[in-house]
Amino acid sequence: KQEVTQIPAALSVPEGENLVLNCSFTDSAIYNLQWFRQDPGKGLTSLLLIQSSQREQTSGRLNASLDKSSGRSTLYIAASQPGDSATYLCAVGRKNYGGSQGNLIFGKGTKLSVKP
Amino acid sequence: KAGVTQTPRYLIKTRGQQVTLSCSPISGHRSVSWYQQTPGQGLQFLFEYFSETQRNKGNFPGRFSGRQFSNSRSEMNVSTLELGDSALYLCASSRLPETSGGDTQYFGPGTRLTVL
């Protein structure tokens, strides 16, 4: 059974700092891995998708890496800003028979607070 | 392009009642998934629909059901509501994955269900 863990559960940093969020998963037979952010009381916003054949993806100040063999992914945020404050969720996808997307298995998230 | 929409946004029901939630995916998306989010359990997969067929189902009791229409819109129904069903219910859509590795899931804002 796939389990996804995110450590730490909460993180507080001063504005401008570079930071890394961690995600680990128990079964390396994944289809893809996605990082999301969730603002309080809101839905999820997709940040980055890494397919199982890829090692990393970049978007602006965000960089996500994937190491299937060790069951780890990291999300690197450069030059953090107060607007980055949110809960960051890691989710592992598996392919469903019939070609559909399948379901995502989520970690509990890391709550990030960036202080001005 | 309009995002994923969910109606209603907020709902208050009493134990024993039933409820129907609606989700309209992004235009052109054929896969719709439903998730339940609670503070204790985090995000948990309910079910996935693809081309009007349920392709995947999570570990929830039979009181939770869903369907998808020919225009890809989806509904989920919860019968005989219990206090523990209070949660944020999120819907996500994605395109038919055209390449290996799946596709990004885009989430709606959610429906906040409170059971009294």
Tab-separated table of C-alpha atoms in Angstrom:
chain	number	residue	atom	x	y	z
A	1	LYS	CA	0.000	0.000	0.000
A	2	GLN	CA	1.450	3.342	-1.083
A	3	GLU	CA	2.064	5.826	1.711
A	4	VAL	CA	3.216	9.411	1.244
A	5	THR	CA	4.939	11.349	4.016
A	6	GLN	CA	5.838	15.017	4.168
A	7	ILE	CA	8.292	16.418	6.663
A	8	PRO	CA	8.220	18.878	8.327
A	9	ALA	CA	4.512	19.397	8.993
A	10	ALA	CA	5.125	23.125	9.412
A	11	LEU	CA	7.910	25.511	8.499
A	12	SER	CA	8.445	29.199	9.196
A	13	VAL	CA	11.133	31.161	7.339
A	14	PRO	CA	12.040	34.826	6.845
A	15	GLU	CA	11.327	36.431	3.499
A	16	GLY	CA	14.047	35.934	0.892
A	17	GLU	CA	15.237	32.577	2.164
A	18	ASN	CA	15.606	29.590	-0.132
A	19	LEU	CA	13.881	26.488	1.187
A	20	VAL	CA	13.282	22.815	0.497
A	21	LEU	CA	10.161	20.801	1.196
A	22	ASN	CA	10.433	17.034	1.386
A	23	CYS	CA	8.154	14.228	0.264
A	24	SER	CA	8.769	10.487	0.562
A	25	PHE	CA	6.772	7.540	-0.741
A	26	THR	CA	6.956	3.828	-0.002
A	27	ASP	CA	6.297	2.247	-3.424
A	28	SER	CA	8.589	3.322	-6.244
A	29	ALA	CA	6.211	2.063	-8.965
A	30	ILE	CA	4.620	5.451	-9.485
A	31	TYR	CA	3.093	6.980	-12.603
A	32	ASN	CA	3.818	10.576	-11.728
A	33	LEU	CA	4.207	12.941	-8.800
A	34	GLN	CA	2.540	16.307	-8.390
A	35	TRP	CA	3.103	19.212	-6.068
A	36	PHE	CA	0.149	21.401	-5.112
A	37	ARG	CA	-0.404	24.405	-2.903
A	38	GLN	CA	-3.541	25.014	-0.927
A	39	ASP	CA	-4.535	28.332	0.572
A	40	PRO	CA	-6.797	28.271	3.657
A	41	GLY	CA	-10.333	27.192	2.814
A	42	LYS	CA	-9.531	26.889	-0.879
A	43	GLY	CA	-9.019	24.181	-3.432
A	44	LEU	CA	-5.662	22.955	-4.690
A	45	THR	CA	-3.480	24.721	-7.222
A	46	SER	CA	-1.190	22.518	-9.271
A	47	LEU	CA	2.446	23.667	-9.168
A	48	LEU	CA	4.472	21.001	-10.918
A	49	LEU	CA	3.965	17.542	-12.410
A	50	ILE	CA	6.897	15.160	-12.747
A	51	GLN	CA	6.336	12.091	-14.864
A	52	SER	CA	7.931	8.848	-13.700
A	53	SER	CA	10.530	9.015	-16.478
A	54	GLN	CA	11.646	12.527	-15.489
A	55	ARG	CA	14.067	13.676	-12.803
A	56	GLU	CA	12.947	17.272	-12.307
A	57	GLN	CA	10.645	20.067	-13.395
A	58	THR	CA	11.007	23.827	-13.051
A	59	SER	CA	8.531	26.677	-13.045
A	60	GLY	CA	9.718	30.152	-12.144
A	61	ARG	CA	11.127	30.097	-8.600
A	62	LEU	CA	10.045	26.485	-8.094
A	63	ASN	CA	12.044	23.361	-8.849
A	64	ALA	CA	10.859	19.841	-8.075
A	65	SER	CA	13.026	16.755	-8.224
A	66	LEU	CA	12.143	13.088	-8.242
A	67	ASP	CA	14.253	10.098	-7.210
A	68	LYS	CA	12.121	6.998	-7.616
A	69	SER	CA	14.782	4.578	-6.418
A	70	SER	CA	14.972	6.251	-3.018
A	71	GLY	CA	11.271	7.140	-2.923
A	72	ARG	CA	11.861	10.857	-2.540
A	73	SER	CA	10.861	14.156	-4.060
A	74	THR	CA	11.836	17.667	-3.066
A	75	LEU	CA	10.285	21.032	-3.850
A	76	TYR	CA	12.789	23.872	-3.876
A	77	ILE	CA	11.465	27.418	-3.509
A	78	ALA	CA	13.937	30.178	-4.271
A	79	ALA	CA	13.806	33.645	-2.721
A	80	SER	CA	10.649	32.985	-0.719
A	81	GLN	CA	7.965	35.677	-0.449
A	82	PRO	CA	5.064	36.197	1.988
A	83	GLY	CA	2.708	35.250	-0.857
A	84	ASP	CA	4.242	31.775	-0.837
A	85	SER	CA	2.631	31.128	2.552
A	86	ALA	CA	0.314	28.166	2.093
A	87	THR	CA	0.128	24.426	2.650
A	88	TYR	CA	2.164	22.461	0.108
A	89	LEU	CA	0.962	18.988	-0.762
A	90	CYS	CA	2.769	16.204	-2.517
A	91	ALA	CA	0.718	13.565	-4.362
A	92	VAL	CA	1.745	10.342	-6.048
A	93	GLY	CA	-0.213	9.117	-9.057
A	94	ARG	CA	-0.611	5.595	-10.292
A	95	LYS	CA	-1.888	4.473	-13.671
A	96	ASN	CA	-5.225	2.791	-13.750
A	97	TYR	CA	-6.004	0.007	-16.164
A	98	GLY	CA	-7.905	1.282	-19.188
A	99	GLY	CA	-5.772	4.350	-19.620
A	100	SER	CA	-7.502	6.637	-17.194
A	101	GLN	CA	-5.624	8.913	-14.865
A	102	GLY	CA	-6.125	6.884	-11.756
A	103	ASN	CA	-6.106	8.338	-8.294
A	104	LEU	CA	-3.646	10.495	-6.401
A	105	ILE	CA	-2.346	9.544	-2.971
A	106	PHE	CA	-1.586	12.622	-0.923
A	107	GLY	CA	0.761	13.428	1.885
A	108	LYS	CA	-0.551	15.458	4.827
A	109	GLY	CA	1.257	18.565	3.614
A	110	THR	CA	3.777	21.085	4.897
A	111	LYS	CA	2.337	24.366	6.152
A	112	LEU	CA	4.738	27.116	5.085
A	113	SER	CA	4.788	30.567	6.633
A	114	VAL	CA	7.053	33.212	5.115
A	115	LYS	CA	7.539	36.193	7.446
A	116	PRO	CA	8.072	39.693	5.995
B	1	LYS	CA	-10.555	28.883	-20.216
B	2	ALA	CA	-12.843	28.421	-17.222
B	3	GLY	CA	-11.556	26.276	-14.374
B	4	VAL	CA	-13.243	23.430	-12.564
B	5	THR	CA	-16.463	24.592	-10.957
B	6	GLN	CA	-18.262	22.995	-8.041
B	7	THR	CA	-21.720	23.682	-6.704
B	8	PRO	CA	-22.831	24.422	-4.132
B	9	ARG	CA	-19.843	25.923	-2.343
B	10	TYR	CA	-21.324	25.459	1.124
B	11	LEU	CA	-23.921	23.051	2.419
B	12	ILE	CA	-25.388	22.321	5.829
B	13	LYS	CA	-27.314	19.104	6.352
B	14	THR	CA	-28.502	17.017	9.288
B	15	ARG	CA	-27.723	13.419	10.055
B	16	GLY	CA	-29.682	10.923	7.989
B	17	GLN	CA	-30.244	13.260	5.056
B	18	GLN	CA	-28.695	12.800	1.654
B	19	VAL	CA	-26.773	15.275	-0.457
B	20	THR	CA	-25.741	15.692	-4.092
B	21	LEU	CA	-22.683	17.671	-5.119
B	22	SER	CA	-21.937	18.781	-8.652
B	23	CYS	CA	-18.714	19.254	-10.578
B	24	SER	CA	-18.147	20.754	-14.034
B	25	PRO	CA	-14.688	19.943	-15.402
B	26	ILE	CA	-12.532	22.119	-17.598
B	27	SER	CA	-13.756	22.056	-21.182
B	28	GLY	CA	-12.199	19.120	-23.026
B	29	HIS	CA	-11.329	17.191	-19.869
B	30	ARG	CA	-12.832	13.728	-19.725
B	31	SER	CA	-11.517	12.416	-16.422
B	32	VAL	CA	-13.125	13.566	-13.175
B	33	SER	CA	-11.984	12.492	-9.723
B	34	TRP	CA	-13.480	13.204	-6.305
B	35	TYR	CA	-11.612	13.595	-3.032
B	36	GLN	CA	-12.613	14.123	0.581
B	37	GLN	CA	-10.477	16.379	2.769
B	38	THR	CA	-10.694	16.353	6.564
B	39	PRO	CA	-8.271	17.704	9.188
B	40	GLY	CA	-7.624	14.230	10.570
B	41	GLN	CA	-7.331	12.098	7.432
B	42	GLY	CA	-6.149	14.686	4.951
B	43	LEU	CA	-7.068	14.200	1.301
B	44	GLN	CA	-8.537	10.829	0.429
B	45	PHE	CA	-9.566	9.568	-2.986
B	46	LEU	CA	-13.245	8.739	-3.428
B	47	PHE	CA	-13.654	7.735	-7.078
B	48	GLU	CA	-12.717	8.541	-10.651
B	49	TYR	CA	-14.895	8.705	-13.725
B	50	PHE	CA	-13.731	8.531	-17.303
B	51	SER	CA	-16.059	8.552	-20.291
B	52	GLU	CA	-19.094	8.023	-18.035
B	53	THR	CA	-17.606	4.928	-16.401
B	54	GLN	CA	-16.307	4.592	-12.884
B	55	ARG	CA	-12.703	3.519	-13.395
B	56	ASN	CA	-11.393	3.586	-9.886
B	57	LYS	CA	-12.836	3.654	-6.387
B	58	GLY	CA	-11.372	4.476	-3.005
B	59	ASN	CA	-12.045	2.845	0.317
B	60	PHE	CA	-15.331	4.481	1.231
B	61	PRO	CA	-18.683	2.897	2.166
B	62	GLY	CA	-21.429	2.368	-0.375
B	63	ARG	CA	-23.241	5.466	0.923
B	64	PHE	CA	-20.865	7.399	-1.317
B	65	SER	CA	-21.682	7.150	-4.990
B	66	GLY	CA	-21.220	9.133	-8.136
B	67	ARG	CA	-21.864	9.356	-11.819
B	68	GLN	CA	-20.638	11.149	-14.895
B	69	PHE	CA	-22.712	12.492	-17.742
B	70	SER	CA	-21.985	12.532	-21.467
B	71	ASN	CA	-20.746	16.145	-21.230
B	72	SER	CA	-18.204	14.994	-18.569
B	73	ARG	CA	-19.994	16.804	-15.747
B	74	SER	CA	-20.084	14.696	-12.608
B	75	GLU	CA	-22.153	14.399	-9.489
B	76	MET	CA	-21.487	12.642	-6.226
B	77	ASN	CA	-24.123	11.595	-3.758
B	78	VAL	CA	-23.871	10.783	-0.086
B	79	SER	CA	-26.848	9.061	1.488
B	80	THR	CA	-27.711	8.695	5.174
B	81	LEU	CA	-25.299	11.417	6.228
B	82	GLU	CA	-23.186	10.940	9.350
B	83	LEU	CA	-21.383	13.564	11.434
B	84	GLY	CA	-18.071	12.199	10.150
B	85	ASP	CA	-19.016	13.091	6.583
B	86	SER	CA	-18.382	16.758	7.373
B	87	ALA	CA	-15.527	17.670	5.080
B	88	LEU	CA	-14.353	19.634	2.084
B	89	TYR	CA	-15.213	17.669	-1.051
B	90	LEU	CA	-12.912	18.408	-3.960
B	91	CYS	CA	-13.353	17.571	-7.587
B	92	ALA	CA	-10.469	17.382	-10.053
B	93	SER	CA	-10.383	17.031	-13.815
B	94	SER	CA	-7.716	16.090	-16.330
B	95	ARG	CA	-7.432	15.477	-20.053
B	96	LEU	CA	-7.190	12.095	-21.651
B	97	PRO	CA	-3.497	11.417	-21.057
B	98	GLU	CA	-1.934	11.608	-24.480
B	99	THR	CA	1.540	10.701	-23.352
B	100	SER	CA	2.825	8.269	-20.800
B	101	GLY	CA	3.046	9.691	-17.329
B	102	GLY	CA	-0.450	11.039	-17.048
B	103	ASP	CA	-1.569	14.624	-16.924
B	104	THR	CA	-1.987	17.391	-14.396
B	105	GLN	CA	-5.129	17.224	-12.282
B	106	TYR	CA	-6.869	20.562	-11.882
B	107	PHE	CA	-8.922	21.028	-8.747
B	108	GLY	CA	-12.082	22.988	-8.130
B	109	PRO	CA	-12.639	25.210	-5.064
B	110	GLY	CA	-14.530	22.454	-3.262
B	111	THR	CA	-17.860	22.083	-1.506
B	112	ARG	CA	-17.769	22.526	2.256
B	113	LEU	CA	-20.290	20.077	3.742
B	114	THR	CA	-21.293	20.402	7.379
B	115	VAL	CA	-23.424	17.661	8.926
B	116	LEU	CA	-25.235	18.603	12.145
